[in-house]
Amino acid sequence: MSNEREAAVTLKGNPITLIGPELKAGDKAPEFTCDQGLVPPISLSDMGNSVKVFNVVLSVDTPVCSAQTRRFNEEAANILGDLKIYTISADLPFAQKRFCGSEGIDKVENISDYKDNTFGEAFGILIKDKGLLARAVFVLDKNNIVRHAEYVPEISTEPNFDSALEVIKSLV
């Protein structure tokens, strides 16, 4: 596969190879298309010119991923401004909707990269040979420029929320 990054992150100490580029602050966010279930797919260009947070998780059905999504949902309630937060995973859209309903997630939208992994490859977080996404947080400004990119080094741990929130609050 193109652009493999060996041992880019670990899972419980085991090295994980990621597919795609490592984005950095200042990079133009790459285009992608994700699924939303029975409604039309969504792409970066469909998301408008709000500040965007891409909260990337392996699966909403794991403890760290669900806690991460709940935390962004709670933080979103305290941030005023033109902000959209998306949790992105390779879970089926129906599983994502079930999770949000059962957990009271109402400020974060879920989108799924299960079909073509275009988000995972474009943002450099697709786990080689697994079809899953590594844990990461990306913050984009209104012009879709990456202002914060965190590839969480150890997948089983949470991201640095304070760092992401500082950037988010500076943009809205």
XYZ file of C-alpha atoms in Angstrom:
172
model
C 0.000 0.000 0.000
C 1.055 3.563 -0.520
C 2.539 5.721 2.177
C 2.906 3.166 4.972
C 4.209 4.507 8.278
C 5.596 1.564 10.215
C 5.315 1.672 14.015
C 3.584 5.057 13.768
C 1.614 4.248 16.930
C 1.301 1.337 19.339
C -1.534 -0.710 20.786
C -0.657 -1.970 24.273
C 3.000 -1.589 23.321
C 2.741 -3.434 19.990
C 3.784 -1.396 16.928
C 1.026 -0.511 14.464
C 1.558 0.477 10.827
C -0.649 3.301 9.574
C -1.560 4.052 5.964
C -1.518 7.610 4.658
C 0.340 10.849 5.315
C 1.004 12.332 8.728
C -0.846 15.642 8.677
C 0.506 18.599 10.597
C -0.807 21.994 11.658
C -0.868 24.259 8.610
C -1.715 21.483 6.121
C -4.817 21.799 3.961
C -7.243 19.093 5.076
C -7.660 16.433 2.384
C -11.043 15.636 0.872
C -12.817 12.430 1.942
C -16.259 10.839 1.895
C -17.858 9.019 4.823
C -21.138 7.179 5.282
C -24.092 8.209 7.430
C -26.320 5.164 7.019
C -29.479 5.549 4.975
C -28.923 9.240 4.243
C -26.472 10.452 1.573
C -22.739 10.218 2.268
C -20.932 13.279 3.603
C -17.646 14.757 2.413
C -15.422 17.506 3.741
C -16.815 19.904 1.129
C -20.359 19.179 2.422
C -19.467 20.288 5.950
C -19.483 24.028 5.292
C -17.140 26.621 6.711
C -17.482 26.037 10.440
C -14.619 25.038 12.716
C -14.495 21.232 12.654
C -13.221 18.678 15.111
C -12.613 15.130 13.911
C -12.643 12.908 16.976
C -11.288 9.646 15.547
C -11.795 6.374 17.417
C -11.363 2.651 16.772
C -14.909 1.761 17.817
C -17.575 3.497 19.872
C -18.105 0.115 21.565
C -14.797 0.234 23.456
C -14.378 1.988 26.833
C -11.708 4.541 25.863
C -13.443 5.435 22.590
C -16.833 5.895 24.241
C -15.270 8.008 27.024
C -13.491 10.140 24.413
C -16.748 10.729 22.519
C -18.647 11.550 25.729
C -15.940 14.047 26.727
C -16.139 15.917 23.407
C -19.950 15.914 23.677
C -19.708 17.469 27.183
C -17.100 20.031 26.111
C -19.167 21.034 23.064
C -21.986 22.135 25.350
C -19.656 24.760 26.864
C -18.232 26.151 23.614
C -20.194 28.885 21.898
C -19.541 29.524 18.236
C -19.673 27.919 14.834
C -18.318 24.489 15.737
C -19.079 21.001 14.470
C -17.663 17.920 16.163
C -17.636 14.619 14.313
C -16.738 11.256 15.783
C -15.323 9.124 12.998
C -14.827 5.368 13.193
C -15.154 2.321 10.981
C -18.241 1.248 12.946
C -21.400 0.778 10.925
C -23.569 3.929 11.008
C -26.315 1.968 12.776
C -23.974 1.034 15.637
C -22.888 4.668 15.913
C -26.523 5.848 16.121
C -27.336 3.205 18.741
C -24.355 4.312 20.829
C -25.302 7.996 20.635
C -28.906 7.241 21.558
C -27.999 5.074 24.545
C -25.318 7.506 25.796
C -27.250 10.757 25.240
C -24.673 12.043 22.728
C -26.396 15.021 21.106
C -23.667 17.565 20.283
C -21.385 15.257 18.297
C -22.242 13.816 14.899
C -21.057 10.334 13.992
C -19.830 9.477 10.523
C -18.496 6.150 9.353
C -15.412 5.324 7.311
C -16.299 1.626 7.000
C -16.946 1.548 3.240
C -13.878 2.884 1.485
C -11.605 4.119 4.295
C -11.142 7.402 2.412
C -10.939 9.392 5.652
C -8.466 6.959 7.220
C -6.144 7.004 4.207
C -6.421 10.763 3.616
C -5.702 11.625 7.266
C -3.067 8.905 7.747
C -4.840 6.920 10.458
C -5.930 3.747 8.679
C -4.538 0.714 10.484
C -2.857 -1.521 7.908
C -4.761 -4.743 7.106
C -7.465 -4.050 9.715
C -9.853 -1.525 8.145
C -9.962 0.302 11.496
C -8.867 3.813 12.409
C -6.237 4.689 14.994
C -7.076 7.181 17.737
C -6.557 10.797 16.703
C -7.953 14.313 16.992
C -7.884 16.875 14.195
C -9.085 20.477 14.481
C -9.738 22.364 11.249
C -10.359 26.074 10.923
C -13.178 27.522 8.828
C -10.990 27.248 5.704
C -10.268 23.537 6.320
C -6.684 24.157 7.350
C -5.463 21.725 10.011
C -4.759 23.731 13.173
C -4.264 20.750 15.500
C -3.332 17.151 14.685
C -2.780 14.557 17.380
C -2.028 10.974 16.439
C -2.375 9.412 19.889
C 0.908 7.458 20.279
C -0.627 4.636 22.343
C -4.051 3.747 20.934
C -5.354 2.456 24.272
C -5.013 5.921 25.887
C -7.089 9.076 25.534
C -5.932 12.078 23.517
C -4.689 15.327 25.049
C -8.072 17.029 25.424
C -6.632 20.245 26.888
C -4.396 20.815 23.875
C -7.248 20.244 21.399
C -9.691 22.398 23.411
C -7.214 25.280 23.572
C -7.017 25.318 19.764
C -10.789 24.897 19.364
C -11.533 27.806 21.698
C -9.038 30.029 19.854
C -10.872 29.410 16.567
C -14.545 29.836 17.516
